[in-house]
mmCIF file of C-alpha atoms and ligand atoms in Angstrom:
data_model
loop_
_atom_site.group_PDB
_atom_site.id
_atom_site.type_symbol
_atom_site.label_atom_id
_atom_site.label_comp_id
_atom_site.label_asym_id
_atom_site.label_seq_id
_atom_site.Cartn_x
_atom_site.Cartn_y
_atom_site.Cartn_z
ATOM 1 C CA UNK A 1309 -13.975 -6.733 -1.329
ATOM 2 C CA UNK A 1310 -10.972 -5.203 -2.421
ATOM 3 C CA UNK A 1311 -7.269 -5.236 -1.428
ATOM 4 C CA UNK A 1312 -5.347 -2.086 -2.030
ATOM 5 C CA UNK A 1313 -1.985 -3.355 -1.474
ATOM 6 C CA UNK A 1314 -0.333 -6.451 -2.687
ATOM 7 C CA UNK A 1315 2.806 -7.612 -4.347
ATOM 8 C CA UNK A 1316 1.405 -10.371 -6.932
ATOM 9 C CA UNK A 1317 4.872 -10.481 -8.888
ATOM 10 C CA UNK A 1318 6.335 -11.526 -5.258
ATOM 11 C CA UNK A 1319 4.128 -14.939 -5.324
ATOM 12 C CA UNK A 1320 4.782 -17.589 -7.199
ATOM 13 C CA UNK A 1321 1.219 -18.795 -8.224
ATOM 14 C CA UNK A 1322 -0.254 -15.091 -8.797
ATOM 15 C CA UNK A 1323 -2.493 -15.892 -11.276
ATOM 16 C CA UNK A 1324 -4.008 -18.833 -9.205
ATOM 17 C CA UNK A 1325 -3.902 -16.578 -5.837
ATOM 18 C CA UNK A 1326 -6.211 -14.037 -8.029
ATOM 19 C CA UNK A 1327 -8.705 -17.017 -8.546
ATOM 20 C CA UNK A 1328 -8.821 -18.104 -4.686
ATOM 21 C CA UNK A 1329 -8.875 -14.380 -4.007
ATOM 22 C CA UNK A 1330 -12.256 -13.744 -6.313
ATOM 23 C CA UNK A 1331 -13.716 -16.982 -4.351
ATOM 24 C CA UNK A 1332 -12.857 -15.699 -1.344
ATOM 25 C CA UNK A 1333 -15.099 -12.458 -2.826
ATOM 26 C CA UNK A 1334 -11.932 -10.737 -2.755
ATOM 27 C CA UNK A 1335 -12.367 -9.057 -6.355
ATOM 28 C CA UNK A 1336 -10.435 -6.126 -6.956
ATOM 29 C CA UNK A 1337 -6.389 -6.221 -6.404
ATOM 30 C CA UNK A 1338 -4.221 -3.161 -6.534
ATOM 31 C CA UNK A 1339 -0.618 -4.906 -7.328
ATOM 32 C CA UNK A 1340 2.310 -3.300 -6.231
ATOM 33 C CA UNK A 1341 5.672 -2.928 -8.322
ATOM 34 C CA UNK A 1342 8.528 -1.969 -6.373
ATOM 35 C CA UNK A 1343 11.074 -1.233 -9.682
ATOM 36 C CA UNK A 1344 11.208 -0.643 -13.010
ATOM 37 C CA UNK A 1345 11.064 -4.321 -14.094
ATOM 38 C CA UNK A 1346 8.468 -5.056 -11.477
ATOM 39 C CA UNK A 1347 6.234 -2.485 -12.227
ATOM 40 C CA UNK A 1348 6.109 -3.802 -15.742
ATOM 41 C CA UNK A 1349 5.361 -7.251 -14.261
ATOM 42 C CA UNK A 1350 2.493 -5.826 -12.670
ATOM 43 C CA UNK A 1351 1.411 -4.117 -15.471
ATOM 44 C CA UNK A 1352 1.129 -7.215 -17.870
ATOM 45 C CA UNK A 1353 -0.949 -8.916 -14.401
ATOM 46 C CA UNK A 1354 -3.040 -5.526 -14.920
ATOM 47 C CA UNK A 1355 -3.434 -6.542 -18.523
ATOM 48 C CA UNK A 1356 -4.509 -10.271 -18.003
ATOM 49 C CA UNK A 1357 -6.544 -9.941 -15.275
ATOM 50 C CA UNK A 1358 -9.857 -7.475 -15.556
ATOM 51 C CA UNK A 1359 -9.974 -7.074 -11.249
ATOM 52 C CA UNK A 1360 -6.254 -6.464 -10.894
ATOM 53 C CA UNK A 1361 -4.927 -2.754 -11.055
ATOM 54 C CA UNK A 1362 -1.088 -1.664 -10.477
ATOM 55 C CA UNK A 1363 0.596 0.760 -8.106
ATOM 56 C CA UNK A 1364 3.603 1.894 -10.149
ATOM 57 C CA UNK A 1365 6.818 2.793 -8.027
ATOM 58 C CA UNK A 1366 10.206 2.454 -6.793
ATOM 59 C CA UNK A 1367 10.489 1.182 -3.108
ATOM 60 C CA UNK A 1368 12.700 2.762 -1.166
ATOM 61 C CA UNK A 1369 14.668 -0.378 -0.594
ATOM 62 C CA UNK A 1370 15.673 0.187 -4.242
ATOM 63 C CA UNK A 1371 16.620 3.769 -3.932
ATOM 64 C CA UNK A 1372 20.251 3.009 -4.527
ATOM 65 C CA UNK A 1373 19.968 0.731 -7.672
ATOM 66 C CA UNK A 1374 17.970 3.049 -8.961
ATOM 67 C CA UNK A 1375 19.183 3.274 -13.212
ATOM 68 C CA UNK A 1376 19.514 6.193 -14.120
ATOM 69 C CA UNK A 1377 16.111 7.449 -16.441
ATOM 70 C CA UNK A 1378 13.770 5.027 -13.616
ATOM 71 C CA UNK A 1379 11.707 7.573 -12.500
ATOM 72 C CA UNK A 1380 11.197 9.208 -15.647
ATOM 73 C CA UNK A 1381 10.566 5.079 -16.928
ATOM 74 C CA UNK A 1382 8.142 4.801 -14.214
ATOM 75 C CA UNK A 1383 6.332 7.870 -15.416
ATOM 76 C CA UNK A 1384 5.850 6.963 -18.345
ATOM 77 C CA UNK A 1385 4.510 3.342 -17.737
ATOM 78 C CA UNK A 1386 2.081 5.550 -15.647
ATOM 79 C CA UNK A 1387 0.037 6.324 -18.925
ATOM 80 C CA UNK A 1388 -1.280 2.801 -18.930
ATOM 81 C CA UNK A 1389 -4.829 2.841 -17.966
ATOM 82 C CA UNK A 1390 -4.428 0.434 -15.510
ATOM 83 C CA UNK A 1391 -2.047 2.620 -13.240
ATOM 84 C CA UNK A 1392 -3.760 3.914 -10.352
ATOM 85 C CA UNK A 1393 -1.329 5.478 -8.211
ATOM 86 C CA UNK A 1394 2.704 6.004 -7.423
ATOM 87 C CA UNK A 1395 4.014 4.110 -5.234
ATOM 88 C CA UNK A 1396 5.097 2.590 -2.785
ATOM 89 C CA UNK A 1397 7.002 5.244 -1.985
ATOM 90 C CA UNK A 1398 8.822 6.999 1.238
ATOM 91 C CA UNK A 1399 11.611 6.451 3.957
ATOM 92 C CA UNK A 1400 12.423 3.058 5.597
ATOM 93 C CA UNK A 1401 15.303 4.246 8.411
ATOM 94 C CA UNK A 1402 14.346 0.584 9.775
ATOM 95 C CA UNK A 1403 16.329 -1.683 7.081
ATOM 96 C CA UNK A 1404 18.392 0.950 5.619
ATOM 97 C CA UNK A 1405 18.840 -0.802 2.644
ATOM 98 C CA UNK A 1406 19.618 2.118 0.566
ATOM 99 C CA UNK A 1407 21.594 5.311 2.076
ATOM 100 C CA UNK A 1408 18.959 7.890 3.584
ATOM 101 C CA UNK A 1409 20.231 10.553 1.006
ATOM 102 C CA UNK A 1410 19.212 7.793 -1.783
ATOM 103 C CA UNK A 1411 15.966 7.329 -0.311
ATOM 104 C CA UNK A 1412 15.042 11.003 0.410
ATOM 105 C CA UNK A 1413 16.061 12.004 -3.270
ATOM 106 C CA UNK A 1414 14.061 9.387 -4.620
ATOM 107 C CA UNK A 1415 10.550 10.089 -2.390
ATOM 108 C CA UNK A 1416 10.816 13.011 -3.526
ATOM 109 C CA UNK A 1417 11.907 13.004 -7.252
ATOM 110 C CA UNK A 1418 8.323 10.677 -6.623
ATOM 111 C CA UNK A 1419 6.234 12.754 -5.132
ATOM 112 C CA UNK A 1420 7.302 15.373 -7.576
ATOM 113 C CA UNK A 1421 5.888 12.946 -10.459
ATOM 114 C CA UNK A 1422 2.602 12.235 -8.620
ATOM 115 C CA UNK A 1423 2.306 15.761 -8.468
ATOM 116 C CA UNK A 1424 2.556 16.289 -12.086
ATOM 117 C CA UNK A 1425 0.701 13.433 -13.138
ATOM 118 C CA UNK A 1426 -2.399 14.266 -10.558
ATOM 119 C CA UNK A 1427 -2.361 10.751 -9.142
ATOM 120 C CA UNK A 1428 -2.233 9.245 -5.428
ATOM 121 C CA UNK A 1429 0.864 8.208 -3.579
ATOM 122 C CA UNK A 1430 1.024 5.298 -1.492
ATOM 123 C CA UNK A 1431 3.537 5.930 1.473
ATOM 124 C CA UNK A 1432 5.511 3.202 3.093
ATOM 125 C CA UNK A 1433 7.210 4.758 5.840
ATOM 126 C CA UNK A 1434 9.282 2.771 8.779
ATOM 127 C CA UNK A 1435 11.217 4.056 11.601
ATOM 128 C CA UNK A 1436 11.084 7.244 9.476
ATOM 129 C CA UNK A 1437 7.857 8.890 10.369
ATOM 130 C CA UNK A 1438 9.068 12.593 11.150
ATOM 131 C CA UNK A 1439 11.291 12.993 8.103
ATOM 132 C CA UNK A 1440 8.423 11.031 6.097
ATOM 133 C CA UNK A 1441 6.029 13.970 7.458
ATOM 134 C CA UNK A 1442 8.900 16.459 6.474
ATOM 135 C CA UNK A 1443 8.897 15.597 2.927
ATOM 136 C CA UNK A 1444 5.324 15.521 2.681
ATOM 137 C CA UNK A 1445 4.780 19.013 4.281
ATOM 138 C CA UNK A 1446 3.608 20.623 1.329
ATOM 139 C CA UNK A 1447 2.409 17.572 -0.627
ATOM 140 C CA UNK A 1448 -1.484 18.446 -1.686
ATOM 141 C CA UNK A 1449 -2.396 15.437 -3.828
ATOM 142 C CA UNK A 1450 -4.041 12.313 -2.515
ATOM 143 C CA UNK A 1451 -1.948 10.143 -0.153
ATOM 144 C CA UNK A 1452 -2.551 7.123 0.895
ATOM 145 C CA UNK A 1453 -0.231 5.698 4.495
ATOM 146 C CA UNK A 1454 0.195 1.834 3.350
ATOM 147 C CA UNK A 1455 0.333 -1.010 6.090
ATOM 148 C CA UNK A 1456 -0.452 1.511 9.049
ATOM 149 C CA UNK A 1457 1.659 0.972 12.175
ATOM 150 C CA UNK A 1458 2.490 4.435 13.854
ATOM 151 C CA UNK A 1459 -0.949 5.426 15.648
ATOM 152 C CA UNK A 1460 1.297 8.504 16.946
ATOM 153 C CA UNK A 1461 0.860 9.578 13.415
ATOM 154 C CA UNK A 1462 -2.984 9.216 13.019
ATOM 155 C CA UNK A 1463 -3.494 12.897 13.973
ATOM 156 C CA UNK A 1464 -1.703 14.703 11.019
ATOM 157 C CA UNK A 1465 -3.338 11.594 8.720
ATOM 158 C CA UNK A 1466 -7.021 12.718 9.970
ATOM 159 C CA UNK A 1467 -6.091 16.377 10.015
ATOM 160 C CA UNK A 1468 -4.792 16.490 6.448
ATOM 161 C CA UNK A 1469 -7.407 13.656 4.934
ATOM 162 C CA UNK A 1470 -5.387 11.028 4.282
ATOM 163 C CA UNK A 1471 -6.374 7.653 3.444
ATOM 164 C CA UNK A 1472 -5.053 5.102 6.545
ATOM 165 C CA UNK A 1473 -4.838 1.695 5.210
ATOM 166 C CA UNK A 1474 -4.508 -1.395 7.659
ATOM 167 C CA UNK A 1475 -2.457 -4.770 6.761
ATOM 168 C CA UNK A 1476 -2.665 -8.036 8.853
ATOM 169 C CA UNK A 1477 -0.591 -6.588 11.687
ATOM 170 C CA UNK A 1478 -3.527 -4.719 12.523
ATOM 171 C CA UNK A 1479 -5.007 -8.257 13.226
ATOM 172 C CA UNK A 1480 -2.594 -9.196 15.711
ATOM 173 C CA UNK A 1481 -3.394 -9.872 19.422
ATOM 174 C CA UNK A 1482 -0.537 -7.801 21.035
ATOM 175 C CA UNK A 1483 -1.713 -4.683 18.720
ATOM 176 C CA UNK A 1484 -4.149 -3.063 20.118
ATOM 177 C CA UNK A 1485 -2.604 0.071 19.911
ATOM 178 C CA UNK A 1486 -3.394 -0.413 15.875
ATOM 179 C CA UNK A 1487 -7.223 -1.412 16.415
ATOM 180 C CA UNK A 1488 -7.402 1.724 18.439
ATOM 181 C CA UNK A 1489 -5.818 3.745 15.638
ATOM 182 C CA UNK A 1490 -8.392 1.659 13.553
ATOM 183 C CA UNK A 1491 -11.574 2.726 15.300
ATOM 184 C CA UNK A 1492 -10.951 6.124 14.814
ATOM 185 C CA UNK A 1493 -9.971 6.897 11.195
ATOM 186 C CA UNK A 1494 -13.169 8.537 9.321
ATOM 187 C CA UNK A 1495 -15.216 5.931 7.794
ATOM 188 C CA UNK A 1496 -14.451 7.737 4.255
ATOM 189 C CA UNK A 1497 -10.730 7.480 5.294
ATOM 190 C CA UNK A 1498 -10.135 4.184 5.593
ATOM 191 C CA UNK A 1499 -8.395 0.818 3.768
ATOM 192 C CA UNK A 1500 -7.618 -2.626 4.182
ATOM 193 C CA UNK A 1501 -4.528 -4.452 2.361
ATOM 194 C CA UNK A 1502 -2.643 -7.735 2.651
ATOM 195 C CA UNK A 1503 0.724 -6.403 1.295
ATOM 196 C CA UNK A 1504 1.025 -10.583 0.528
ATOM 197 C CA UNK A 1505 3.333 -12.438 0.621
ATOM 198 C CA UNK A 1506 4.091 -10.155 3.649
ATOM 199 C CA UNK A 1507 2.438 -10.189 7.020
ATOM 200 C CA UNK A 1508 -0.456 -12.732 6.615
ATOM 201 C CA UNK A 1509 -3.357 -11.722 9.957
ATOM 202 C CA UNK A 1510 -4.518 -13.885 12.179
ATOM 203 C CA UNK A 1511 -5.426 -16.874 12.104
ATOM 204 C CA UNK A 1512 -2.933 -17.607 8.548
ATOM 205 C CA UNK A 1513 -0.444 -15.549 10.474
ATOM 206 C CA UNK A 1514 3.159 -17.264 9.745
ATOM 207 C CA UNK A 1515 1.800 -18.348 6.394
ATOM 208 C CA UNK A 1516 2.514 -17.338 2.926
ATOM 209 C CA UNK A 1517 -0.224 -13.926 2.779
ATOM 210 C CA UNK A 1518 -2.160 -13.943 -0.213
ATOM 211 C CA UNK A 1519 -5.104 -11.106 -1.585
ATOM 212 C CA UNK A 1520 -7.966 -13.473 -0.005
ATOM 213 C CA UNK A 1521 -6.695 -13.276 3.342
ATOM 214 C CA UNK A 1522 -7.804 -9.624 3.137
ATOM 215 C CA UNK A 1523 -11.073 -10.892 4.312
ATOM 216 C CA UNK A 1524 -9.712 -11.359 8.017
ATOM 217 C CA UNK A 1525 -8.013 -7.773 8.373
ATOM 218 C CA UNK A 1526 -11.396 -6.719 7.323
ATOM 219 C CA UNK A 1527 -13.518 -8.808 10.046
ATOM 220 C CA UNK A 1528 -11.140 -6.925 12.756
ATOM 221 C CA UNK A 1529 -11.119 -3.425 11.738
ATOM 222 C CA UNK A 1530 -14.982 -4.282 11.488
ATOM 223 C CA UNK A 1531 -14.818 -5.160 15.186
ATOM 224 C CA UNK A 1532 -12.299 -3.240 16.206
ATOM 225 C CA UNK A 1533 -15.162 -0.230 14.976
ATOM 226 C CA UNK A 1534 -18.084 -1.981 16.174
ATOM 227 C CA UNK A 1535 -19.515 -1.929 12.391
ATOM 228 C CA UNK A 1536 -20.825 -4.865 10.498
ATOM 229 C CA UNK A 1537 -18.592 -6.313 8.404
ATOM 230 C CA UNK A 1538 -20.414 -6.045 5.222
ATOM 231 C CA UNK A 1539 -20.894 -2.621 5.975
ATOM 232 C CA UNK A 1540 -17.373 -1.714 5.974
ATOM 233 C CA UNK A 1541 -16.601 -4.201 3.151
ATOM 234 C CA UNK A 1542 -18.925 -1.448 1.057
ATOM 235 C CA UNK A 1543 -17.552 1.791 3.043
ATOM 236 C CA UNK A 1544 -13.892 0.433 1.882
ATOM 237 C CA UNK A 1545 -15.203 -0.267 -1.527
ATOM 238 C CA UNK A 1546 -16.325 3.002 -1.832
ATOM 239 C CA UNK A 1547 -13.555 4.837 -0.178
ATOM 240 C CA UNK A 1548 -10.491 2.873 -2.416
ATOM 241 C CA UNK A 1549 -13.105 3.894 -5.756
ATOM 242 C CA UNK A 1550 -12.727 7.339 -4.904
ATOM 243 C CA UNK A 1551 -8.742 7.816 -3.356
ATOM 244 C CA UNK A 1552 -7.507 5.426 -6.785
ATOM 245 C CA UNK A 1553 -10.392 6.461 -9.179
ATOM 246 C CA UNK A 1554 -11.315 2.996 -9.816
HETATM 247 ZN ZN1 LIG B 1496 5.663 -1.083 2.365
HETATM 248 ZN ZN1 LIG B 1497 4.190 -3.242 -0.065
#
């Protein structure tokens, strides 16, 4: 089992939570870095541990600390040959941490990278989903929607073949909406993430999230689709091989 979407650096015992992951058969972890010095941090997890692969990005929370020369940085740590993807990436109207001009210059000075480079994005959008859509209008590389929670946007995702990736919220009783959503992304469309230490699924829910608990996001989609779990467990596998080249 994989997770696609984690923030490693963010725990405090990462190395140990890669262990309990790979017990848990969770093997593979794409680690996320949300700025410059955290995307090196993920990098030098990359390097010590052979499952773990990096996400390389600024988070739009960041966008207005961003140093000057940190996208162009961020580029260039994307030659290491653990970096699978940019990100995360995209518009959060929700915290407004960083002014929305910030944020929108930054997705796309991004996206505009990916582009170049010929790798994925992962997308974290919130409370932003029609300028997010906007910006990616005429976007043609591989994109990936990170801890899924707008079905209303499902159709353009399916339409344009993007990846839909599920985090625990999926696994919560009140969202059914989500398990909908879930149950009818294309088998080759779809992932399953922790985005630990955030949003742990039921039953850890209101704990510390960590990679392993991947394994009960996965057991609801599953159900949620009426598949066997270890068949989707090898349709995700397959599907996060292909989007990040793995
Ligand atoms: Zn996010
Ligand atoms: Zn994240």
């Amino acid at each position: 089992m994989i997770d696609t979407h984690a923030h490693l650096s963010a725990l405090d015992d990462a190395e140990a939570a890669v262990a309990r992951a790979a017990e848990a058969g969770v093997t593979r972890i794409l680690t996320v870095g949300t700025d410059v010095d955290d995307c090196r941090r993920a990098l030098s997890l990359a390097d010590r541990n052979d499952g773990v692969y990096a996400i390389l990005g600024i988070h739009p929370h960041e966008a207005a600390r961003v140093e000057e020369g940190g996208v162009r940085e961020i580029c260039r740590l994307q030659n290491h040959p653990k970096a699978v993807a940019v990100g995360e990436i995209g518009l959060d109207w929700f915290r407004n941490y960083a002014p929305r001009e910030d944020q929108l210059r930054l997705f796309e000075a991004q996206l505009s990278m990916a582009a170049d480079i010929g790798k994925p994005v992962v997308i974290h959008t919130r409370a932003a989903d029609d300028d997010t859509l906007a910006v990616l209008a005429d976007f043609t590389g591989t994109v990936v929607l990170h801890c899924f929670s707008s079905p209303h946007m499902l159709p353009t995702a399916v339409g344009r073949g993007w990846y839909v990736s599920f985090a625990g919220n999926a696994t919560f009783p009140k969202a059914v909406d989500l398990r909908l959503a879930a149950s009818r992304v294309p088998a080759d469309r779809i992932l399953a993430e922790t985005d630990s230490p955030y949003l742990a699924p039921q039953p850890v829910r209101g704990r510390r999230n960590e990679p392993a608990y991947v394994v009960h996001t996965l057991a609801a989609l599953a159900q949620a689709r009426g598949e066997e779990r270890a068949e989707l467990e090898a349709q995700i596998e397959r599907n996060a091989a292909a989007c990040f080249g793995l």
